[in-house]
mmCIF file of C-alpha atoms in Angstrom:
data_model
loop_
_atom_site.group_PDB
_atom_site.id
_atom_site.type_symbol
_atom_site.label_atom_id
_atom_site.label_comp_id
_atom_site.label_asym_id
_atom_site.label_seq_id
_atom_site.Cartn_x
_atom_site.Cartn_y
_atom_site.Cartn_z
ATOM 1 C CA GLN A 1 144.450 25.132 47.584
ATOM 2 C CA ARG A 2 142.154 22.174 47.842
ATOM 3 C CA ALA A 3 143.270 21.499 51.409
ATOM 4 C CA VAL A 4 142.667 25.137 52.326
ATOM 5 C CA ALA A 5 139.209 25.060 50.767
ATOM 6 C CA LEU A 6 138.426 21.832 52.609
ATOM 7 C CA GLY A 7 139.644 23.334 55.878
ATOM 8 C CA GLU A 8 137.520 26.428 55.330
ATOM 9 C CA LYS A 9 134.482 24.243 54.567
ATOM 10 C CA ARG A 10 134.999 22.217 57.729
ATOM 11 C CA PHE A 11 135.399 25.389 59.775
ATOM 12 C CA GLU A 12 132.191 26.792 58.280
ATOM 13 C CA ASP A 13 130.382 23.501 58.972
ATOM 14 C CA SER A 14 131.557 23.512 62.589
ATOM 15 C CA GLN A 15 130.402 27.116 63.001
ATOM 16 C CA ASN A 16 126.980 26.185 61.621
ATOM 17 C CA LEU A 17 126.742 23.210 63.977
ATOM 18 C CA ALA A 18 127.734 25.363 66.950
ATOM 19 C CA GLU A 19 125.058 27.907 66.035
ATOM 20 C CA LEU A 20 122.460 25.143 65.702
ATOM 21 C CA ALA A 21 123.513 23.626 69.034
ATOM 22 C CA LEU A 22 123.285 27.033 70.688
ATOM 23 C CA LYS A 23 119.788 27.547 69.297
ATOM 24 C CA HIS A 24 118.590 24.185 70.645
ATOM 25 C CA LEU A 25 120.284 24.730 73.994
ATOM 26 C CA GLN A 26 118.575 28.107 74.365
ATOM 27 C CA GLU A 27 115.238 26.439 73.609
ATOM 28 C CA ALA A 28 115.990 23.829 76.276
ATOM 29 C CA GLN A 29 116.961 26.581 78.713
ATOM 30 C CA GLN A 30 113.617 28.277 78.167
ATOM 31 C CA ALA A 31 111.720 25.002 78.635
ATOM 32 C CA PHE A 32 113.542 24.203 81.893
ATOM 33 C CA GLU A 33 113.000 27.725 83.209
ATOM 34 C CA GLU A 34 109.280 27.431 82.451
ATOM 35 C CA ALA A 35 109.172 24.048 84.196
ATOM 36 C CA LEU A 36 110.855 25.551 87.251
ATOM 37 C CA GLN A 37 108.120 28.169 87.490
ATOM 38 C CA GLU A 38 105.717 25.319 88.254
ATOM 39 C CA ASN A 39 108.098 23.472 90.571
ATOM 40 C CA PRO A 40 111.027 25.689 91.636
ATOM 41 C CA ASP A 41 112.711 23.079 93.837
ATOM 42 C CA GLU A 42 112.714 20.159 91.388
ATOM 43 C CA ILE A 43 116.348 19.061 91.528
ATOM 44 C CA TYR A 44 116.269 17.142 88.248
ATOM 45 C CA ILE A 45 115.147 20.225 86.353
ATOM 46 C CA LEU A 46 117.688 22.360 88.219
ATOM 47 C CA ASP A 47 120.425 19.881 87.344
ATOM 48 C CA GLU A 48 119.503 19.847 83.668
ATOM 49 C CA LEU A 49 119.195 23.634 83.573
ATOM 50 C CA ALA A 50 122.654 23.946 85.120
ATOM 51 C CA ARG A 51 124.065 21.626 82.459
ATOM 52 C CA VAL A 52 122.395 23.624 79.693
ATOM 53 C CA HIS A 53 123.819 26.876 81.057
ATOM 54 C CA PHE A 54 127.249 25.242 81.332
ATOM 55 C CA THR A 55 127.189 24.061 77.731
ATOM 56 C CA ILE A 56 125.946 27.418 76.427
ATOM 57 C CA ALA A 57 128.742 29.165 78.342
ATOM 58 C CA TYR A 58 131.264 26.716 76.901
ATOM 59 C CA LEU A 59 130.147 27.569 73.359
ATOM 60 C CA LEU A 60 130.123 31.346 73.805
ATOM 61 C CA PRO A 61 133.063 33.754 73.837
ATOM 62 C CA PRO A 62 134.263 34.493 77.404
ATOM 63 C CA LYS A 63 132.586 37.886 77.865
ATOM 64 C CA ALA A 64 129.259 36.668 76.484
ATOM 65 C CA ALA A 65 129.421 33.509 78.609
ATOM 66 C CA GLU A 66 129.661 35.141 82.042
ATOM 67 C CA ALA A 67 125.914 35.174 82.752
ATOM 68 C CA ASN A 68 125.605 31.509 81.781
ATOM 69 C CA TRP A 69 128.552 30.484 83.972
ATOM 70 C CA LYS A 70 126.920 32.238 86.925
ATOM 71 C CA ALA A 71 123.494 30.742 86.162
ATOM 72 C CA SER A 72 125.049 27.284 85.901
ATOM 73 C CA ILE A 73 126.728 27.626 89.299
ATOM 74 C CA GLN A 74 123.555 28.956 90.906
ATOM 75 C CA ALA A 75 121.404 26.127 89.530
ATOM 76 C CA PHE A 76 123.942 23.466 90.582
ATOM 77 C CA GLU A 77 124.179 24.956 94.071
ATOM 78 C CA LYS A 78 120.402 25.074 94.407
ATOM 79 C CA ALA A 79 120.180 21.412 93.348
ATOM 80 C CA ILE A 80 123.000 20.358 95.677
ATOM 81 C CA TYR A 81 121.592 22.126 98.718
ATOM 82 C CA SER A 82 117.976 21.210 98.022
ATOM 83 C CA ARG A 83 116.061 19.266 100.651
ATOM 84 C CA ASN A 84 114.205 17.424 97.867
ATOM 85 C CA LYS A 85 117.012 14.953 97.227
ATOM 86 C CA GLN A 86 116.377 11.264 97.703
#
């Protein structure tokens, strides 16, 4: 019983951490999107935004993650094909 209770506590803790991570990642996503409004071709912001979308998609269930997978790919492609690389 104690092992089951401990396992349930750890599962609950991991769920809480995932929810907290998702909240912070969504805040970062919003900040990067706002930054891109000022400079839409900034590859460093695009790269970070792509990584944020990737991580959000990784944390979400498959159906809910589709938009983030697509946004991640689009941001990475835009960064890769940008003429602003050094």
